[in-house]
Short mmCIF file of C-alpha atoms in Angstrom, two decimals:
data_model
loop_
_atom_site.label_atom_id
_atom_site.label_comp_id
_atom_site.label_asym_id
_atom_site.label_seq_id
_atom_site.Cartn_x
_atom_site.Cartn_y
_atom_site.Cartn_z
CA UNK A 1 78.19 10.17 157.41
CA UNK A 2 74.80 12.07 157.98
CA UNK A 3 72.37 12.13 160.79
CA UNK A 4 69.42 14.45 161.87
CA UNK A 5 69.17 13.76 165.37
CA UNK A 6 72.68 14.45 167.89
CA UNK A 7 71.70 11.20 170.02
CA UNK A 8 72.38 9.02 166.58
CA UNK A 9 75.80 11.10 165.87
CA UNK A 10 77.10 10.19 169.19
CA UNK A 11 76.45 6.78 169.25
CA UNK A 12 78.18 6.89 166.03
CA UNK A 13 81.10 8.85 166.88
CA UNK A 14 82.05 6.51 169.65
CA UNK A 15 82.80 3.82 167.82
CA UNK A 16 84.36 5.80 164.81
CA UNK A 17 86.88 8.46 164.33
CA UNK A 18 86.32 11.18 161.81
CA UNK A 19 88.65 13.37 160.07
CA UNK A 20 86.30 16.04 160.88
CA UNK A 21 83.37 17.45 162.10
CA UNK A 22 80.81 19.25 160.05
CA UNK A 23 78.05 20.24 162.47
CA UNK A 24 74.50 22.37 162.45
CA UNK A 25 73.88 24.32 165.41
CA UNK A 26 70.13 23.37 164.81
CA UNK A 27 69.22 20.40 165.88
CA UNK A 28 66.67 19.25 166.95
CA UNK A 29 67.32 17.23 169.96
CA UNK A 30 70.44 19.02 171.41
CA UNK A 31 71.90 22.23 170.81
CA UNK A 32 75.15 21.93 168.22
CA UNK A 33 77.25 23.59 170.70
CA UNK A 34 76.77 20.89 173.42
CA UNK A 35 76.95 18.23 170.66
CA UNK A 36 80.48 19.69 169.52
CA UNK A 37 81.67 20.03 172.78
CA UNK A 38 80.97 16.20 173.65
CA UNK A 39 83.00 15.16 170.17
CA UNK A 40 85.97 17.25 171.45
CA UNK A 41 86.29 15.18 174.93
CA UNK A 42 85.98 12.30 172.31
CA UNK A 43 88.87 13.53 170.41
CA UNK A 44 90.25 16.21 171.31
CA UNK A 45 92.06 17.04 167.87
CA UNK A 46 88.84 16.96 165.75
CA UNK A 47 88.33 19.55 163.80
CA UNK A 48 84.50 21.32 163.91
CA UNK A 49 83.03 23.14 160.88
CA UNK A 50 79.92 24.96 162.67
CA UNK A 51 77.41 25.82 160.44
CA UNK A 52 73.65 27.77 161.04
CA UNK A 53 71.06 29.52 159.87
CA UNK A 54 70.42 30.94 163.45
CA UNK A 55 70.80 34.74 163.83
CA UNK A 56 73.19 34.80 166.64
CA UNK A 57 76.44 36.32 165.61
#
């Protein structure tokens, strides 16, 4: 599944479970760090694929 905005992700995660998470760290209603971190208290075995154009590392 695809989404732009976190809010719509997490109202989607809830009432799936994915294999896996592939997640921007742009977004533009939450930062992707705080939006990966609430999928891990979700499921704590989900894998996260983090992936950015931002020029922090």
């Amino acid at each position: 599944m695809k989404w732009k905005q976190a809010h719509q992700g997490m109202s989607i995660l809830k009432n799936i479970r994915p294999s896996v998470l592939i997640l921007d760290l742009s977004l533009p209603d939450m930062d992707g760090f705080v939006l990966g971190k609430m999928a891990r208290e979700l499921y704590s075995q989900l894998p996260v694929i983090v992936l950015t154009q931002l020029k922090l590392f």
